[in-house]
PDB file of C-alpha atoms in Angstrom:
ATOM      1  CA  MET A   1       3.799  90.937 196.675  1.00 70.00           C
ATOM      2  CA  GLY A   2       6.939  92.963 197.424  1.00 85.00           C
ATOM      3  CA  LYS A   3       8.787  95.171 194.965  1.00 90.00           C
ATOM      4  CA  LEU A   4      11.599  92.692 194.311  1.00 89.00           C
ATOM      5  CA  THR A   5       9.212  89.854 193.555  1.00 92.00           C
ATOM      6  CA  LEU A   6       6.979  92.045 191.399  1.00 93.00           C
ATOM      7  CA  ARG A   7      10.004  93.349 189.449  1.00 93.00           C
ATOM      8  CA  ALA A   8      11.242  89.803 188.837  1.00 93.00           C
ATOM      9  CA  THR A   9       7.778  88.637 187.752  1.00 95.00           C
ATOM     10  CA  ILE A  10       7.310  91.503 185.306  1.00 95.00           C
ATOM     11  CA  GLU A  11      10.834  91.257 183.909  1.00 95.00           C
ATOM     12  CA  ALA A  12      10.322  87.520 183.282  1.00 95.00           C
ATOM     13  CA  ALA A  13       6.976  88.203 181.599  1.00 96.00           C
ATOM     14  CA  ARG A  14       8.563  90.897 179.408  1.00 96.00           C
ATOM     15  CA  ALA A  15      11.369  88.546 178.402  1.00 95.00           C
ATOM     16  CA  SER A  16       8.788  85.998 177.237  1.00 96.00           C
ATOM     17  CA  ILE A  17       7.056  88.433 174.845  1.00 95.00           C
ATOM     18  CA  PRO A  18       8.128  87.659 171.265  1.00 96.00           C
ATOM     19  CA  GLY A  19      10.097  90.467 169.643  1.00 94.00           C
ATOM     20  CA  GLU A  20       7.476  91.058 166.928  1.00 95.00           C
ATOM     21  CA  LYS A  21       4.745  91.457 169.544  1.00 96.00           C
ATOM     22  CA  ARG A  22       6.914  93.868 171.576  1.00 95.00           C
ATOM     23  CA  HIS A  23       7.553  95.902 168.427  1.00 95.00           C
ATOM     24  CA  ALA A  24       3.846  96.004 167.498  1.00 96.00           C
ATOM     25  CA  ALA A  25       2.970  97.061 171.056  1.00 96.00           C
ATOM     26  CA  SER A  26       5.542  99.863 170.942  1.00 96.00           C
ATOM     27  CA  VAL A  27       4.090 101.114 167.651  1.00 97.00           C
ATOM     28  CA  GLN A  28       0.588 101.130 169.167  1.00 97.00           C
ATOM     29  CA  ILE A  29       1.819 103.098 172.178  1.00 97.00           C
ATOM     30  CA  ARG A  30       3.664 105.583 169.954  1.00 97.00           C
ATOM     31  CA  GLU A  31       0.655 106.153 167.699  1.00 97.00           C
ATOM     32  CA  SER A  32      -1.735 106.561 170.664  1.00 97.00           C
ATOM     33  CA  LEU A  33       0.545 109.155 172.206  1.00 97.00           C
ATOM     34  CA  LEU A  34       1.146 111.061 168.961  1.00 97.00           C
ATOM     35  CA  ASP A  35      -2.623 111.243 168.480  1.00 96.00           C
ATOM     36  CA  ARG A  36      -3.118 113.221 171.715  1.00 96.00           C
ATOM     37  CA  PRO A  37      -3.289 117.037 171.407  1.00 96.00           C
ATOM     38  CA  TRP A  38      -1.369 117.482 174.675  1.00 95.00           C
ATOM     39  CA  VAL A  39       1.458 115.458 173.139  1.00 96.00           C
ATOM     40  CA  GLN A  40       1.296 117.244 169.778  1.00 95.00           C
ATOM     41  CA  MET A  41       1.432 120.659 171.446  1.00 95.00           C
ATOM     42  CA  ALA A  42       4.286 119.910 173.848  1.00 96.00           C
ATOM     43  CA  GLY A  43       7.209 122.066 172.787  1.00 95.00           C
ATOM     44  CA  LEU A  44       9.696 120.511 175.206  1.00 97.00           C
ATOM     45  CA  VAL A  45       9.402 116.794 175.942  1.00 98.00           C
ATOM     46  CA  ALA A  46      11.473 114.851 178.468  1.00 98.00           C
ATOM     47  CA  CYS A  47      11.656 111.228 177.373  1.00 98.00           C
ATOM     48  CA  TYR A  48      14.127 108.327 177.605  1.00 97.00           C
ATOM     49  CA  TRP A  49      15.946 106.036 175.176  1.00 96.00           C
ATOM     50  CA  SER A  50      14.554 102.566 175.845  1.00 96.00           C
ATOM     51  CA  ILE A  51      16.652  99.474 176.416  1.00 93.00           C
ATOM     52  CA  GLY A  52      16.020  95.730 176.478  1.00 93.00           C
ATOM     53  CA  THR A  53      12.411  94.658 176.804  1.00 95.00           C
ATOM     54  CA  GLU A  54      11.031  98.105 177.671  1.00 96.00           C
ATOM     55  CA  PRO A  55       8.362  99.460 175.318  1.00 97.00           C
ATOM     56  CA  ALA A  56      10.535 100.955 172.579  1.00 96.00           C
ATOM     57  CA  THR A  57      10.845 104.741 172.547  1.00 97.00           C
ATOM     58  CA  HIS A  58      13.294 105.178 169.662  1.00 96.00           C
ATOM     59  CA  GLY A  59      10.525 105.747 167.091  1.00 96.00           C
ATOM     60  CA  LEU A  60       8.597 107.966 169.508  1.00 97.00           C
ATOM     61  CA  VAL A  61      11.620 110.167 170.246  1.00 97.00           C
ATOM     62  CA  PHE A  62      12.395 110.460 166.535  1.00 97.00           C
ATOM     63  CA  ALA A  63       8.758 111.283 165.662  1.00 97.00           C
ATOM     64  CA  LEU A  64       8.498 113.949 168.366  1.00 97.00           C
ATOM     65  CA  TRP A  65      11.780 115.485 167.169  1.00 97.00           C
ATOM     66  CA  LYS A  66      10.724 115.379 163.501  1.00 95.00           C
ATOM     67  CA  HIS A  67       7.412 117.059 164.387  1.00 94.00           C
ATOM     68  CA  GLY A  68       9.295 119.993 165.918  1.00 95.00           C
ATOM     69  CA  ALA A  69       9.418 119.206 169.636  1.00 97.00           C
ATOM     70  CA  THR A  70      12.630 119.721 171.524  1.00 97.00           C
ATOM     71  CA  VAL A  71      13.301 116.359 173.156  1.00 98.00           C
ATOM     72  CA  ILE A  72      15.559 116.042 176.158  1.00 98.00           C
ATOM     73  CA  LEU A  73      16.878 112.652 177.203  1.00 98.00           C
ATOM     74  CA  PRO A  74      18.417 111.674 180.527  1.00 97.00           C
ATOM     75  CA  VAL A  75      22.093 111.359 181.245  1.00 96.00           C
ATOM     76  CA  LEU A  76      22.707 109.156 184.279  1.00 93.00           C
ATOM     77  CA  ARG A  77      24.994 110.909 186.747  1.00 94.00           C
ATOM     78  CA  ASP A  78      27.407 109.210 189.123  1.00 92.00           C
ATOM     79  CA  ASP A  79      24.969 109.856 192.011  1.00 94.00           C
ATOM     80  CA  ASP A  80      22.177 108.124 189.985  1.00 91.00           C
ATOM     81  CA  ASP A  81      20.289 111.391 189.513  1.00 95.00           C
ATOM     82  CA  LEU A  82      19.360 112.400 185.967  1.00 96.00           C
ATOM     83  CA  ASP A  83      20.951 115.234 184.069  1.00 97.00           C
ATOM     84  CA  TRP A  84      19.306 116.122 180.731  1.00 98.00           C
ATOM     85  CA  ALA A  85      20.584 116.897 177.242  1.00 97.00           C
ATOM     86  CA  VAL A  86      18.905 117.686 173.925  1.00 97.00           C
ATOM     87  CA  TYR A  87      18.367 114.911 171.375  1.00 97.00           C
ATOM     88  CA  ASP A  88      19.278 116.159 167.917  1.00 95.00           C
ATOM     89  CA  GLY A  89      18.805 113.023 165.843  1.00 92.00           C
ATOM     90  CA  PRO A  90      19.955 109.407 166.100  1.00 88.00           C
ATOM     91  CA  ASP A  91      23.565 110.279 165.312  1.00 92.00           C
ATOM     92  CA  THR A  92      23.826 112.429 168.452  1.00 93.00           C
ATOM     93  CA  LEU A  93      23.732 109.554 170.952  1.00 95.00           C
ATOM     94  CA  ALA A  94      26.664 107.754 172.560  1.00 93.00           C
ATOM     95  CA  PRO A  95      26.945 104.991 175.165  1.00 91.00           C
ATOM     96  CA  GLY A  96      26.946 106.218 178.756  1.00 88.00           C
ATOM     97  CA  ARG A  97      26.920 104.429 182.101  1.00 84.00           C
ATOM     98  CA  PHE A  98      25.677 100.837 181.942  1.00 81.00           C
ATOM     99  CA  GLY A  99      25.614 101.099 178.120  1.00 80.00           C
ATOM    100  CA  LEU A 100      22.629 103.476 178.170  1.00 86.00           C
ATOM    101  CA  MET A 101      22.485 105.631 175.061  1.00 93.00           C
ATOM    102  CA  GLU A 102      22.733 109.303 175.964  1.00 94.00           C
ATOM    103  CA  PRO A 103      22.779 112.557 173.978  1.00 95.00           C
ATOM    104  CA  VAL A 104      26.193 114.096 173.424  1.00 93.00           C
ATOM    105  CA  ASP A 105      24.781 117.641 173.618  1.00 87.00           C
ATOM    106  CA  THR A 106      25.605 120.043 176.445  1.00 92.00           C
ATOM    107  CA  ARG A 107      24.204 118.906 179.787  1.00 95.00           C
ATOM    108  CA  ARG A 108      21.287 121.085 180.911  1.00 96.00           C
ATOM    109  CA  GLY A 109      21.297 120.085 184.583  1.00 96.00           C
ATOM    110  CA  VAL A 110      18.952 118.063 186.777  1.00 97.00           C
ATOM    111  CA  ASP A 111      16.396 120.885 186.829  1.00 97.00           C
ATOM    112  CA  ALA A 112      15.947 120.951 183.035  1.00 97.00           C
ATOM    113  CA  VAL A 113      13.015 118.551 183.460  1.00 97.00           C
ATOM    114  CA  ARG A 114      11.141 121.368 185.278  1.00 97.00           C
ATOM    115  CA  THR A 115      10.650 123.160 181.946  1.00 96.00           C
ATOM    116  CA  ALA A 116       9.215 120.166 180.082  1.00 97.00           C
ATOM    117  CA  ALA A 117       5.600 120.336 178.899  1.00 97.00           C
ATOM    118  CA  LEU A 118       5.429 116.514 178.809  1.00 98.00           C
ATOM    119  CA  VAL A 119       7.462 113.925 180.729  1.00 98.00           C
ATOM    120  CA  ILE A 120       7.611 110.291 179.560  1.00 98.00           C
ATOM    121  CA  VAL A 121       9.214 107.793 181.929  1.00 98.00           C
ATOM    122  CA  PRO A 122       9.926 104.067 182.011  1.00 97.00           C
ATOM    123  CA  ALA A 123       8.144 101.765 184.428  1.00 97.00           C
ATOM    124  CA  LEU A 124       7.682  98.075 185.069  1.00 97.00           C
ATOM    125  CA  ALA A 125       4.163  98.650 186.384  1.00 96.00           C
ATOM    126  CA  VAL A 126       1.778 101.421 187.380  1.00 96.00           C
ATOM    127  CA  ASP A 127      -0.951 101.191 189.995  1.00 95.00           C
ATOM    128  CA  ARG A 128      -4.198 102.024 188.197  1.00 92.00           C
ATOM    129  CA  THR A 129      -5.647 103.662 191.319  1.00 90.00           C
ATOM    130  CA  THR A 130      -2.750 105.606 192.819  1.00 92.00           C
ATOM    131  CA  GLY A 131      -0.600 106.137 189.715  1.00 94.00           C
ATOM    132  CA  VAL A 132       2.481 104.951 191.629  1.00 94.00           C
ATOM    133  CA  ARG A 133       5.038 103.509 189.234  1.00 94.00           C
ATOM    134  CA  LEU A 134       7.345 100.608 189.859  1.00 94.00           C
ATOM    135  CA  GLY A 135      10.797 101.362 188.508  1.00 91.00           C
ATOM    136  CA  ARG A 136      13.994  99.360 188.542  1.00 87.00           C
ATOM    137  CA  GLY A 137      14.916 100.476 192.052  1.00 79.00           C
ATOM    138  CA  GLY A 138      17.509 103.203 191.586  1.00 84.00           C
ATOM    139  CA  GLY A 139      15.179 106.108 192.316  1.00 89.00           C
ATOM    140  CA  SER A 140      16.471 108.176 189.381  1.00 93.00           C
ATOM    141  CA  TYR A 141      13.057 108.812 187.866  1.00 95.00           C
ATOM    142  CA  ASP A 142      11.405 109.444 191.247  1.00 94.00           C
ATOM    143  CA  ARG A 143      13.914 112.271 191.764  1.00 95.00           C
ATOM    144  CA  ALA A 144      13.167 113.601 188.273  1.00 96.00           C
ATOM    145  CA  LEU A 145       9.383 113.363 188.765  1.00 96.00           C
ATOM    146  CA  ALA A 146       9.717 115.307 192.032  1.00 95.00           C
ATOM    147  CA  ARG A 147      10.923 118.273 189.947  1.00 97.00           C
ATOM    148  CA  VAL A 148       7.963 118.224 187.535  1.00 96.00           C
ATOM    149  CA  GLY A 149       5.102 120.690 187.979  1.00 91.00           C
ATOM    150  CA  PRO A 150       1.741 119.370 189.225  1.00 87.00           C
ATOM    151  CA  ASN A 151      -0.107 120.035 185.965  1.00 91.00           C
ATOM    152  CA  VAL A 152       2.469 118.612 183.565  1.00 96.00           C
ATOM    153  CA  PRO A 153       1.394 115.331 181.946  1.00 97.00           C
ATOM    154  CA  THR A 154       3.639 112.527 183.185  1.00 97.00           C
ATOM    155  CA  VAL A 155       3.315 109.258 181.297  1.00 98.00           C
ATOM    156  CA  ALA A 156       4.737 105.800 182.026  1.00 98.00           C
ATOM    157  CA  LEU A 157       5.033 103.386 179.095  1.00 98.00           C
ATOM    158  CA  LEU A 158       3.913  99.821 179.815  1.00 98.00           C
ATOM    159  CA  HIS A 159       3.305  96.502 178.138  1.00 97.00           C
ATOM    160  CA  GLU A 160      -0.110  94.858 178.282  1.00 95.00           C
ATOM    161  CA  GLY A 161      -1.009  93.699 181.790  1.00 95.00           C
ATOM    162  CA  GLU A 162       1.353  96.084 183.607  1.00 97.00           C
ATOM    163  CA  LEU A 163      -1.334  98.583 184.661  1.00 96.00           C
ATOM    164  CA  ILE A 164      -2.295  96.789 187.848  1.00 95.00           C
ATOM    165  CA  ASP A 165      -3.785  97.105 191.312  1.00 93.00           C
ATOM    166  CA  GLY A 166      -1.504  97.057 194.316  1.00 90.00           C
ATOM    167  CA  VAL A 167       1.914  98.368 193.299  1.00 92.00           C
ATOM    168  CA  PRO A 168       3.872  98.489 196.572  1.00 90.00           C
ATOM    169  CA  ALA A 169       4.794 102.067 197.460  1.00 86.00           C
ATOM    170  CA  GLU A 170       7.220 103.806 199.771  1.00 86.00           C
ATOM    171  CA  PRO A 171       7.130 107.504 200.697  1.00 84.00           C
ATOM    172  CA  HIS A 172       9.672 108.433 197.980  1.00 83.00           C
ATOM    173  CA  ASP A 173       7.717 106.688 195.186  1.00 85.00           C
ATOM    174  CA  LEU A 174       5.983 109.199 192.953  1.00 89.00           C
ATOM    175  CA  ALA A 175       2.906 108.782 190.814  1.00 93.00           C
ATOM    176  CA  VAL A 176       2.400 109.433 187.128  1.00 96.00           C
ATOM    177  CA  ARG A 177      -0.714 111.010 185.666  1.00 96.00           C
ATOM    178  CA  TYR A 178      -1.041 108.584 182.723  1.00 97.00           C
ATOM    179  CA  ALA A 179      -0.099 105.050 181.735  1.00 97.00           C
ATOM    180  CA  ALA A 180       0.342 104.336 178.033  1.00 98.00           C
ATOM    181  CA  THR A 181      -0.175 100.698 177.023  1.00 97.00           C
ATOM    182  CA  PRO A 182      -0.880  98.970 173.701  1.00 97.00           C
ATOM    183  CA  GLU A 183      -4.575  99.130 174.674  1.00 95.00           C
ATOM    184  CA  GLY A 184      -4.571 102.910 175.039  1.00 95.00           C
ATOM    185  CA  ILE A 185      -3.743 105.757 177.389  1.00 96.00           C
ATOM    186  CA  PHE A 186      -5.222 105.639 180.854  1.00 95.00           C
ATOM    187  CA  LYS A 187      -5.564 108.419 183.426  1.00 93.00           C
ATOM    188  CA  THR A 188      -4.593 107.561 186.964  1.00 88.00           C
ATOM    189  CA  ALA A 189      -6.319 108.952 190.019  1.00 72.00           C
ATOM    190  CA  VAL A 190      -3.526 111.545 190.237  1.00 69.00           C
ATOM    191  CA  ALA A 191      -4.597 112.991 186.863  1.00 62.00           C
ATOM    192  CA  GLU A 192      -8.176 113.243 188.024  1.00 61.00           C
ATOM    193  CA  ALA A 193      -7.334 114.928 191.332  1.00 54.00           C
TER     194      ALA A 193
END
C-alpha cells in the first residue's frame, strides 16, 4: 500500500472513532507518558498542539508545563520547516498558518529542537520494526527530527491500530524511537539499536 492510500485509510478510520473514545484514548496516552521517568525528567520538551482527529495533546502540553517543563511548540514557516516558540499557558496561543494554534512567544529558530530532552511528534502510523513514521506529507517533522540528537527520546502519538508493519519509506523519512498508543508505549527497533 502506498503512502497516499495508507494516509487516506488511516484518516478515514480516525474520522470514524467516536469523540468520547478519541478523548479516552488521548487521556490514556497522556497518563502513560507522564508515568515515564524520562518524560518526568525532561526539562525541555518539544511537542505539538493537536488538531482534528489526532490524539489530543492539549492536556499533555498543559500537564508538562504545570509540572515545570519548558514546552516548545512548532510554528509553521512559509517554507514548511518548523520554527519553535515557548508555550506559556493556554492563553499564549494564536492561530497561525492553516489555522494551527501556535505560541505567540519569541521564535527560537529551527534549531531550538536540538536542545530538547524529549520530542513528541504527530503521525498517522509508525512501522513497529523500523520506527518510520507516516506523516501528512509536508516533511516538516522529518526536517525537525533530523536535528534531534541520536539519544533523545522521540515519540509519535497514535490511535489504536496505527502501530503497524510495512509503513512505506523514502530516504528522507525518519524514524522515531517510541510510539505511544492507548495500549501503552512501545520501543521501535531504532530505540533498541
